[in-house]
Amino acid sequence: MKKRIFLEICSVVLLAISILFFTSCETLDNIGLKISSVFSYDKDEEENSAKAKSSASKISVKQNYYKTPESYEKAYSYRTDSPEKTIQLYIKNKNIDSLRSSNPNEYIKSISDKINEIAGNDFEKVKMAHDVICLLVSYDAKNFWANTVPSQDWQSVLKTKSAVCEGYANLFQQFMISLKISSQKVSGYARGVGTDISTENPKASNHAWNIVKIDDCWYLVDCTWDSGYMKGKSSVQAYTTDWLFLKPEHFIYTHLPSDAKNQLIQPALSAAEFAALPDFRPKLFEIAGDGFNSIKKNNSAASSYSIEAKIKEGWKLTYVLRADSGSEVKNGIWTEKDGSITETTFQFPSTGRYSVFVYYGKESSLSGQSCGQFIINASEASSIKYPAVYPVKSKSAKLISPKQSPLAGGDTVEFEVFCDDRAFVAAIVGRDFIQLENDGSGSFTGQVSIPKGTKQISIGLSANGKGSYETLAVFEVK
């Protein structure tokens, strides 16, 4: 018996050595499993074999847990920014809604049955559950700010239609259980309300979201952030699919799981690597592609800094530049557009740290929504100032020259503006409207003598030359 034990121990050692030398892609857990499966010589050999199989099953699940799709094309087809209409109407049914508070279990079952009836695949099932939660539940801003958050179990969330992130994640889990789809609640740090990228502590846990398994691959879902946003200390309900099935390499810009494997990224980022990332949101990647990939959270520059990106047709990005004091830097940003390529340059009036805030919007919109923030440390001061350029309804309006401000009183300046969807462009000096001449192709030019004592000159656009002009740009005059 002793001889047999000795021989089997030797075989185990030899096997361990061969595994370590010849198996470059296996985990230590796998190595341990292989050793333990060989080293089972006693009377409980059958029991040990069963344990080994159970262990192997757990390891297999752990490996699948990291599996992500080669392509996100199918998943992204469900990121429509629109809820599924049938399920949207279903949850408005009075009889169904009465179950929500009287019998939460029956409510979940009823909606799950409806989802199973109309969904063609698990992607649709997950999206419909996501839609129910994002349409039904409002963020509990009042209790969040008062630090009096009540129970976040899924039943309470349904009854009150109110939750913080924990409740959203719990309710999503319950739907996945009912729909028989594998999922898990994830906790970690997120760049949400009350965080500041310049002072953040990504090792602290402040948020909860989910991961879900579809067709043997894992995807990320954050119902809280897809249900709306915080405006001041109030919650605004605003449905999106920004955080539904979002690629892990984009999700990681804002969410750092406490358990690294839940990043769904290999190799996983450390807390320090996450902290070095800028705060970029899904719409930025959607609109600008890879144009911002080289930007870090902290960037160094001399007196200016430029970004070049290919912008998705019909969309635009705008920026706000703030000094470390919090004050906005006026006349420090200039954007040039050449087809789909835009180049934006920032000028820094003094040395120091500046924050750049990025906003997205439709090309025709006059306002934008936040989609990014990063920091630039300027080592030199710039004397360059730009005219203030404002968003206008015209799709083509563009100030060609001059590109610097202030202008000098007493000088004669050549102005050039391109605008092929307006009939009149004027330089406005006080109450005088000096019309620029159109060459017929949309290029307006003209020389303007600037009277001494003038404080500013505006460039205005008009469809008929009467009434008010829409302001495109304003120049300071000294």
PDB file of C-alpha atoms in Angstrom, residues 64-76 123 212-220 245-249 264:
ATOM      1  CA  ASN A  64     -17.676  31.253 -19.657  1.00  0.00           C
ATOM      2  CA  TYR A  65     -18.255  34.206 -17.378  1.00  0.00           C
ATOM      3  CA  TYR A  66     -15.476  36.036 -19.188  1.00  0.00           C
ATOM      4  CA  LYS A  67     -16.725  35.140 -22.643  1.00  0.00           C
ATOM      5  CA  THR A  68     -17.828  38.125 -24.723  1.00  0.00           C
ATOM      6  CA  PRO A  69     -19.018  38.175 -28.335  1.00  0.00           C
ATOM      7  CA  GLU A  70     -16.645  38.627 -31.251  1.00  0.00           C
ATOM      8  CA  SER A  71     -19.118  41.115 -32.713  1.00  0.00           C
ATOM      9  CA  TYR A  72     -21.605  43.430 -30.987  1.00  0.00           C
ATOM     10  CA  GLU A  73     -23.569  44.081 -34.170  1.00  0.00           C
ATOM     11  CA  LYS A  74     -26.571  42.005 -33.100  1.00  0.00           C
ATOM     12  CA  ALA A  75     -26.596  43.351 -29.534  1.00  0.00           C
ATOM     13  CA  TYR A  76     -26.284  46.937 -30.760  1.00  0.00           C
ATOM     14  CA  PHE A 123     -31.830  39.898 -26.510  1.00  0.00           C
ATOM     15  CA  VAL A 212     -26.479  39.049 -18.296  1.00  0.00           C
ATOM     16  CA  LYS A 213     -25.711  35.948 -20.343  1.00  0.00           C
ATOM     17  CA  ILE A 214     -27.158  35.640 -23.848  1.00  0.00           C
ATOM     18  CA  ASP A 215     -26.144  32.970 -26.365  1.00  0.00           C
ATOM     19  CA  ASP A 216     -23.261  31.903 -24.103  1.00  0.00           C
ATOM     20  CA  CYS A 217     -21.799  35.440 -23.983  1.00  0.00           C
ATOM     21  CA  TRP A 218     -21.983  38.065 -21.246  1.00  0.00           C
ATOM     22  CA  TYR A 219     -23.256  41.620 -21.620  1.00  0.00           C
ATOM     23  CA  LEU A 220     -23.450  44.701 -19.392  1.00  0.00           C
ATOM     24  CA  PHE A 245     -25.397  45.802 -24.030  1.00  0.00           C
ATOM     25  CA  LEU A 246     -22.701  48.518 -24.158  1.00  0.00           C
ATOM     26  CA  LYS A 247     -19.264  47.237 -25.149  1.00  0.00           C
ATOM     27  CA  PRO A 248     -17.055  46.563 -22.096  1.00  0.00           C
ATOM     28  CA  GLU A 249     -14.261  48.732 -23.523  1.00  0.00           C
ATOM     29  CA  LEU A 264     -15.652  41.538 -19.008  1.00  0.00           C
TER      30      LEU A 264
END
